[in-house]
GROMACS .gro file of C-alpha atoms in nm:
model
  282
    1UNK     CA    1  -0.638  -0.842  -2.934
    2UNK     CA    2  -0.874  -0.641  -2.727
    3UNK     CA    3  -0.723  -0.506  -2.417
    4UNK     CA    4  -1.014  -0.409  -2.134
    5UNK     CA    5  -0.787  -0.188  -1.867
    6UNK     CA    6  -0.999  -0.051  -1.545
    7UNK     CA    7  -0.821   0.234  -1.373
    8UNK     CA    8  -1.040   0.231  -1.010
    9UNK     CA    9  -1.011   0.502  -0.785
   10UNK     CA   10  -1.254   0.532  -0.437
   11UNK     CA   11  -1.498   0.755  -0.640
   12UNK     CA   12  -1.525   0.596  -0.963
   13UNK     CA   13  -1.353   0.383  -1.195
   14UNK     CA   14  -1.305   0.400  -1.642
   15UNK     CA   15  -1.319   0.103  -1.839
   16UNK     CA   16  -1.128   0.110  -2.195
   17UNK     CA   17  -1.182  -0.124  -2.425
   18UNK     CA   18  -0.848  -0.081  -2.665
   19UNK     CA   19  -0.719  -0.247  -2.973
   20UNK     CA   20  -0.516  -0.112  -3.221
   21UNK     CA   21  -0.610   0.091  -3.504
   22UNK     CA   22  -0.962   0.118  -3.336
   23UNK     CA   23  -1.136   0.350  -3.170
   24UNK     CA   24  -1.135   0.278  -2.793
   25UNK     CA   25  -1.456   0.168  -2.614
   26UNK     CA   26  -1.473   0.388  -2.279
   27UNK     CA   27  -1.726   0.299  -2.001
   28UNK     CA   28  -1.757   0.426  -1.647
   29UNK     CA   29  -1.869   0.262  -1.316
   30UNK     CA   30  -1.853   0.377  -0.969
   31UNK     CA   31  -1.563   0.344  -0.789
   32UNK     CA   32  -1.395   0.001  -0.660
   33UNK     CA   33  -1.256  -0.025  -0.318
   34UNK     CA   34  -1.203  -0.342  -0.228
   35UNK     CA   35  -1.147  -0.208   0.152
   36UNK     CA   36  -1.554  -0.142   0.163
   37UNK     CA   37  -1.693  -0.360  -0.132
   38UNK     CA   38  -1.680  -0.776  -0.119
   39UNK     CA   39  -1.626  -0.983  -0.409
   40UNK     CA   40  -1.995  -0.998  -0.485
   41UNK     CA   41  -2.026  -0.654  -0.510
   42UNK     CA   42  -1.791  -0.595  -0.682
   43UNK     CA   43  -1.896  -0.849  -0.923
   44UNK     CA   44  -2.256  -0.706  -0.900
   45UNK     CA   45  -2.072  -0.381  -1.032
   46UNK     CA   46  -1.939  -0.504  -1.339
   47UNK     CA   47  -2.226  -0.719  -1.429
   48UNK     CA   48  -2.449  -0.424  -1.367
   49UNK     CA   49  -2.263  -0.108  -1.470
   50UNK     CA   50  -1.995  -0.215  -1.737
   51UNK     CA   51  -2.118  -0.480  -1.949
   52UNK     CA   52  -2.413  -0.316  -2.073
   53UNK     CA   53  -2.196  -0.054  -2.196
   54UNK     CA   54  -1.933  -0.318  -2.339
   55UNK     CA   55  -2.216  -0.445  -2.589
   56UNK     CA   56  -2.096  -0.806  -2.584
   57UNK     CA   57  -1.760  -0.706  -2.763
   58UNK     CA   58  -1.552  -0.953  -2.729
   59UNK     CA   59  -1.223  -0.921  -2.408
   60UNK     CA   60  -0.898  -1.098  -2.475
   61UNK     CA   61  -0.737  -0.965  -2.152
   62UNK     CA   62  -0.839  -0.733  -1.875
   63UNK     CA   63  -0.559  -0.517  -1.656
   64UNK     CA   64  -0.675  -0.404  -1.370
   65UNK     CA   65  -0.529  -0.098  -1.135
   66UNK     CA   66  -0.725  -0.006  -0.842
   67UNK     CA   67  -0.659   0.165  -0.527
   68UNK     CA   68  -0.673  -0.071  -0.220
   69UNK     CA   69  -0.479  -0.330  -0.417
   70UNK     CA   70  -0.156  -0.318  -0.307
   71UNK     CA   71  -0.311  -0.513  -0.061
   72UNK     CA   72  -0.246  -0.893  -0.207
   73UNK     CA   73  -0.574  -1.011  -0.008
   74UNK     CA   74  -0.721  -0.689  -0.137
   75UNK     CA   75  -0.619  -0.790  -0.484
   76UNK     CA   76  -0.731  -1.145  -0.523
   77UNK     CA   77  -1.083  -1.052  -0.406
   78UNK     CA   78  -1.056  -0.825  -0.712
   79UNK     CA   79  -0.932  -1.051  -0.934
   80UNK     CA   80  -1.223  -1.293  -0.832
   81UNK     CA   81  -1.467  -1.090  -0.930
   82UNK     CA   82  -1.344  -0.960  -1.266
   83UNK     CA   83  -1.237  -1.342  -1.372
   84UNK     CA   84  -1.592  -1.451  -1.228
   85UNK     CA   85  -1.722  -1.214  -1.516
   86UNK     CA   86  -1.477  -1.283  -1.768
   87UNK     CA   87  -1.428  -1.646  -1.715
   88UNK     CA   88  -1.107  -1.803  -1.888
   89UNK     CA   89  -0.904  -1.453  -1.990
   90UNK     CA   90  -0.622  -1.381  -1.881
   91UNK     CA   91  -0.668  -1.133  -1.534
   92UNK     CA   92  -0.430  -0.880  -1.403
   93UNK     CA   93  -0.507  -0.703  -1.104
   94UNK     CA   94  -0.236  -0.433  -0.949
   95UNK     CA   95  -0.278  -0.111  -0.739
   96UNK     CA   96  -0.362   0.253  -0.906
   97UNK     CA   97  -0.008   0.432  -0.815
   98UNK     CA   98   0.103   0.132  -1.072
   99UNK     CA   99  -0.143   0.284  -1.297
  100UNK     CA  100   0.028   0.622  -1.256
  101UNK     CA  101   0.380   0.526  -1.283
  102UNK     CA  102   0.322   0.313  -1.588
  103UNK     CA  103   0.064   0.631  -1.752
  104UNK     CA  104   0.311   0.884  -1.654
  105UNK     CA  105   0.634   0.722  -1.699
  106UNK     CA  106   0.633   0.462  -1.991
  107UNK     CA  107   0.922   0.300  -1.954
  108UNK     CA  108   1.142   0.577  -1.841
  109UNK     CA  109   1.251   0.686  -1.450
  110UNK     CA  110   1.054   0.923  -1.283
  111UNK     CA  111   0.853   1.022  -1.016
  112UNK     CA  112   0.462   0.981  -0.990
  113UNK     CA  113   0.223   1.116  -0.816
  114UNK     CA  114  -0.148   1.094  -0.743
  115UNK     CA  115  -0.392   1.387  -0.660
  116UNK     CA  116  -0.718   1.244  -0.646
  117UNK     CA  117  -0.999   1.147  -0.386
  118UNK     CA  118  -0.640   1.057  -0.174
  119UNK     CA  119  -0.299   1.102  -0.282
  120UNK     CA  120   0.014   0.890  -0.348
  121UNK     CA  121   0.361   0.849  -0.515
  122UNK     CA  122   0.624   0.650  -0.564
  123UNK     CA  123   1.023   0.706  -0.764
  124UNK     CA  124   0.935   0.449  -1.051
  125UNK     CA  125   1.278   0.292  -1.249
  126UNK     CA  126   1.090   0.263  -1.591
  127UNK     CA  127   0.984  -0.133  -1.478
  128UNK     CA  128   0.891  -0.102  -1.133
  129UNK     CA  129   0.839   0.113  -0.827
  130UNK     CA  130   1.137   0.093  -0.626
  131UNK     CA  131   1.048   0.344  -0.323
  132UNK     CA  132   0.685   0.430  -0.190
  133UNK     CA  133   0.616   0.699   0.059
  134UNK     CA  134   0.336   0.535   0.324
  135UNK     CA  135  -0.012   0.612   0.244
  136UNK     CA  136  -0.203   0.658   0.523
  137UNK     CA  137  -0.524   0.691   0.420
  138UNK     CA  138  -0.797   0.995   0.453
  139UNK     CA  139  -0.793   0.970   0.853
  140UNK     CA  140  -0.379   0.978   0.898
  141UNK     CA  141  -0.276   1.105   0.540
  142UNK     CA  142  -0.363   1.166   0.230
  143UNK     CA  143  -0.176   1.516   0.193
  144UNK     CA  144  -0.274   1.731  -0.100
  145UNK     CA  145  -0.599   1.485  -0.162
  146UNK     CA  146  -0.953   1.592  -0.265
  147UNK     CA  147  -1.044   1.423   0.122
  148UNK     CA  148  -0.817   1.654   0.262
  149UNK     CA  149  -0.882   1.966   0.124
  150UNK     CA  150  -1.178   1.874   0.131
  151UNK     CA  151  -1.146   1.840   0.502
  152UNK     CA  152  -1.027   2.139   0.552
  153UNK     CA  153  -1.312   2.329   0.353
  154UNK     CA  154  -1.497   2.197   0.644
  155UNK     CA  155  -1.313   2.263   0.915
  156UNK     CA  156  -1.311   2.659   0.772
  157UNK     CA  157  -1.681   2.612   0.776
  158UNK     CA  158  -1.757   2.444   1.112
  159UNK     CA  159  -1.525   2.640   1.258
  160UNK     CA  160  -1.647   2.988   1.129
  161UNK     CA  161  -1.304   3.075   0.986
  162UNK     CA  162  -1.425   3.169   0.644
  163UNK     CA  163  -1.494   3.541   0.637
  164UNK     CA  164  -1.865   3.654   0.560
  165UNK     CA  165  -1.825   3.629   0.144
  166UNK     CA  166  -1.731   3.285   0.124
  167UNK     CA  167  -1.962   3.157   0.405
  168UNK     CA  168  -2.214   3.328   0.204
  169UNK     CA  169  -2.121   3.104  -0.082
  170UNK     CA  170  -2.040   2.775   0.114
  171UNK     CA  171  -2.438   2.836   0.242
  172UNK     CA  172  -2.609   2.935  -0.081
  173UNK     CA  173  -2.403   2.637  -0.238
  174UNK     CA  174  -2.469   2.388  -0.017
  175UNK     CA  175  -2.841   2.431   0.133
  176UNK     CA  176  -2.903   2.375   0.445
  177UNK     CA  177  -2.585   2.198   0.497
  178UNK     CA  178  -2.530   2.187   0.913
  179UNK     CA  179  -2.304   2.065   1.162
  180UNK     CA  180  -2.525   1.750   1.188
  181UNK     CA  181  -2.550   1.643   0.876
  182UNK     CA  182  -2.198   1.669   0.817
  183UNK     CA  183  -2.077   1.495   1.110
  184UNK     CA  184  -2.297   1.194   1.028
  185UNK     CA  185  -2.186   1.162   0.689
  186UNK     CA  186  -1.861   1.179   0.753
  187UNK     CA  187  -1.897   0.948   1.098
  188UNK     CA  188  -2.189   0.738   1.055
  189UNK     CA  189  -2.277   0.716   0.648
  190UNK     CA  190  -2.067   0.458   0.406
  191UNK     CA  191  -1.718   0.658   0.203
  192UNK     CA  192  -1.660   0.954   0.403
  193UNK     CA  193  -1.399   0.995   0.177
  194UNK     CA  194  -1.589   1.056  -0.143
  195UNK     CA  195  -1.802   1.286   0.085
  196UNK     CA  196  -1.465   1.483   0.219
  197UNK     CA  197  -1.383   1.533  -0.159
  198UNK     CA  198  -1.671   1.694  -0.322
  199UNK     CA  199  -1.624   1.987  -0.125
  200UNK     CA  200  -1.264   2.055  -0.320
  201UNK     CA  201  -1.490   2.141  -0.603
  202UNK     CA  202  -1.602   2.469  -0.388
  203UNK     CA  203  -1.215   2.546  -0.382
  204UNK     CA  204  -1.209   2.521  -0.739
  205UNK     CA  205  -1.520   2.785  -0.767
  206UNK     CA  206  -1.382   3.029  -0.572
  207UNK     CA  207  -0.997   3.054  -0.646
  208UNK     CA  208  -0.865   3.395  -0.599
  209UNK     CA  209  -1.013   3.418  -0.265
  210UNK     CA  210  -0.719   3.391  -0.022
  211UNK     CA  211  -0.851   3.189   0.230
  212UNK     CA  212  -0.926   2.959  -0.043
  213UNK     CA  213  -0.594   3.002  -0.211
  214UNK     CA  214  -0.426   2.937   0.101
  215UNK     CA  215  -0.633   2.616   0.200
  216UNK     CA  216  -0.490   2.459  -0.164
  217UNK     CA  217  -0.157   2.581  -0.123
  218UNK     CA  218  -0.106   2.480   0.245
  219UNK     CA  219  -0.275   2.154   0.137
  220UNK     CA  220  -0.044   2.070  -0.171
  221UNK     CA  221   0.245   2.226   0.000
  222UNK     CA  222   0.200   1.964   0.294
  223UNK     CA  223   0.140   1.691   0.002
  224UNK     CA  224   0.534   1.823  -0.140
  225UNK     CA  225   0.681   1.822   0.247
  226UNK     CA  226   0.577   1.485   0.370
  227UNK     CA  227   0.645   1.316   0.037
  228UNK     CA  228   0.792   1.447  -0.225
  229UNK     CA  229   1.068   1.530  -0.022
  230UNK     CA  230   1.126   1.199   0.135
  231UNK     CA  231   1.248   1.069  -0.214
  232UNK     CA  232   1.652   1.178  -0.302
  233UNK     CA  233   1.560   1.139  -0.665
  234UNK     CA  234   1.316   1.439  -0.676
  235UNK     CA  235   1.596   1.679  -0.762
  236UNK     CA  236   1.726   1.435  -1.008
  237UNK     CA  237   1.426   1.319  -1.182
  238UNK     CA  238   1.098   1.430  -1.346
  239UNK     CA  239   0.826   1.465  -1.113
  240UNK     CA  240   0.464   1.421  -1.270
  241UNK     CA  241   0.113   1.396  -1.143
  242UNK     CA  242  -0.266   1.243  -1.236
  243UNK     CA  243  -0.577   1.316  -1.085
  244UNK     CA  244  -0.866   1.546  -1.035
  245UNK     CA  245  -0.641   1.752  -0.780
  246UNK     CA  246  -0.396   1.789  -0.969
  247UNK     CA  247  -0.528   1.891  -1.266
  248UNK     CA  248  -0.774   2.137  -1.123
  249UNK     CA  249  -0.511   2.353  -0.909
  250UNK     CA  250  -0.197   2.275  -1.152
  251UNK     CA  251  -0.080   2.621  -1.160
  252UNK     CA  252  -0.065   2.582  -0.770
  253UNK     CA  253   0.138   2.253  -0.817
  254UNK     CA  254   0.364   2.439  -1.078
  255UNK     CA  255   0.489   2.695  -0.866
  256UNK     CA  256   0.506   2.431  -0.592
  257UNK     CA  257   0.743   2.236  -0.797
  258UNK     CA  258   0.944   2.554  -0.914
  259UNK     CA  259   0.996   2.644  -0.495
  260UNK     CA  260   1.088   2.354  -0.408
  261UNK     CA  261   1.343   2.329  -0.765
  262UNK     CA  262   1.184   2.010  -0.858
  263UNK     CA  263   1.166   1.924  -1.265
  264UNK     CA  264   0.796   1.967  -1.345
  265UNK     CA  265   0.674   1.646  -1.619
  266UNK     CA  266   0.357   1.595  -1.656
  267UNK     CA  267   0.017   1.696  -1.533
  268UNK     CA  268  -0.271   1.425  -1.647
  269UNK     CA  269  -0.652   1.425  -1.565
  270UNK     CA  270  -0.640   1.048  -1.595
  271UNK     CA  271  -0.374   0.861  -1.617
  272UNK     CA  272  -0.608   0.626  -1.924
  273UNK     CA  273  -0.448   0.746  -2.210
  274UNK     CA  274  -0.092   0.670  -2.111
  275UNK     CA  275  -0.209   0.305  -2.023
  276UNK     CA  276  -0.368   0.257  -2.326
  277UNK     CA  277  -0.030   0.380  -2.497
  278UNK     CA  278   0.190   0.130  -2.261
  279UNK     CA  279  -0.090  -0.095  -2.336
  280UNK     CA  280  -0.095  -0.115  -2.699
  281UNK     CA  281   0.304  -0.061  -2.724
  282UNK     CA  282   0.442  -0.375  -2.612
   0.00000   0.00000   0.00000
């Protein structure tokens, strides 16, 4: 049986195409928010950007976790598009902190977390997610996301808080980057989001620095207040994490979890592989 599962975040989402005892098929589109795209465009997406990289192989089943789609309105415009494309297949569409529980988790209780373009988590009972701290999006929330450090990045900038090294930097790495420009991208121009969150990669350049280090940590740290701590079963339970975030400052959200005497689990890039594992295991 061959298993298409989409993990979606705002930026971009991965395709695997998995059966067992083959090789997975991996393909990559942008990302699927069903709070900006329709159901056309959405379908455009896949018609356009995955199935040439599919090759006509065959789909028995498609699973499909993507932020936004906790939203049950959110979710069947998703799950029009997708069984639009793949007409008579059995369709599954669920939200990405699913995604990460199920990746992160298996089938055992723990706590997962997402670090990407925004951040969630939820305490997961090995079947289901039980508790959910609110997501409030980039604007209200998003703690410890690539938006808001991203964000802040900015906000050192505009504000001219970053000392004359890493303003230096910020201007020889982003040319002729300007108060304008960056006020209509993030006010005026389609995911502000995605545009908050490239600038974590100049954190990423330039750790050591402690304005920087301090921008991450204050960032994560806020990420571990407002959420991680909400949730009695973080000193009981494994805590683990997936996403870009994460992954790039996980020494940062080691020692985070060692402060605040949490029980470290895992740290993925993706969460891909451990779905394809669930996936294929049942």
């Amino acid at each position: 049986m061959a298993i298409l599962i989409a993990d979606s975040g705002a930026t971009k989402c991965e395709w695997s195409l998995a059966e067992t005892r083959k090789k997975s098929k991996t393909v990559f589109t942008q990302g699927i928010s069903p709070y900006f795209l329709n159901t056309p465009q959405i379908e455009a997406i896949i018609r356009n950007e995955l199935l040439p990289g599919l090759k006509n192989r065959a789909v028995d089943a498609v699973f499909y976790y993507g932020t936004g789609c906790a939203n049950p309105d959110n979710a069947k415009l998703v799950k029009k598009a997708i069984t639009n494309v793949f007409p008579g297949i059995e369709v599954q569409v669920t939200h990405d902190l699913f995604a990460a529980a199920r990746a992160l988790c298996g089938r055992e209780k723990g706590i997962a977390c997402i670090l990407g373009t925004g951040s969630n988590s939820c305490y997961y009972n090995g079947q289901k997610i039980v508790k959910n701290s609110p997501g409030l999006g980039y604007v209200l929330g998003d703690e410890g996301s690539g938006a808001y450090l991203g964000k802040k990045v900015l906000q050192y900038y505009l504000y001219n808080t970053f000392d004359e090294e890493l303003r230096f930097k910020f201007e020889a790495k982003y040319k002729g980057i300007n108060s304008v420009e960056i006020l209509e991208n993030i006010y005026k121009k389609p995911f502000p989001n995605r545009y908050l969150a490239t600038f974590t990669l100049f954190l990423a350049e330039n750790r050591g620095h402690y304005m920087v280090e301090n921008i991450v940590e204050d960032g994560l740290n806020d990420f571990f207040f407002n959420h991680l701590c909400k949730y009695g079963e973080s000193w009981k339970l494994p805590i683990h994490f997936t996403g870009g975030v994460s992954w790039a400052f996980r020494d940062t959200v080691t020692d985070l979890c060692h402060s605040y005497e949490f029980e470290l689990g895992q740290i993925l890039k993706n969460p891909m592989e451990g779905l394809i594992k669930y996936h294929l295991d049942q």
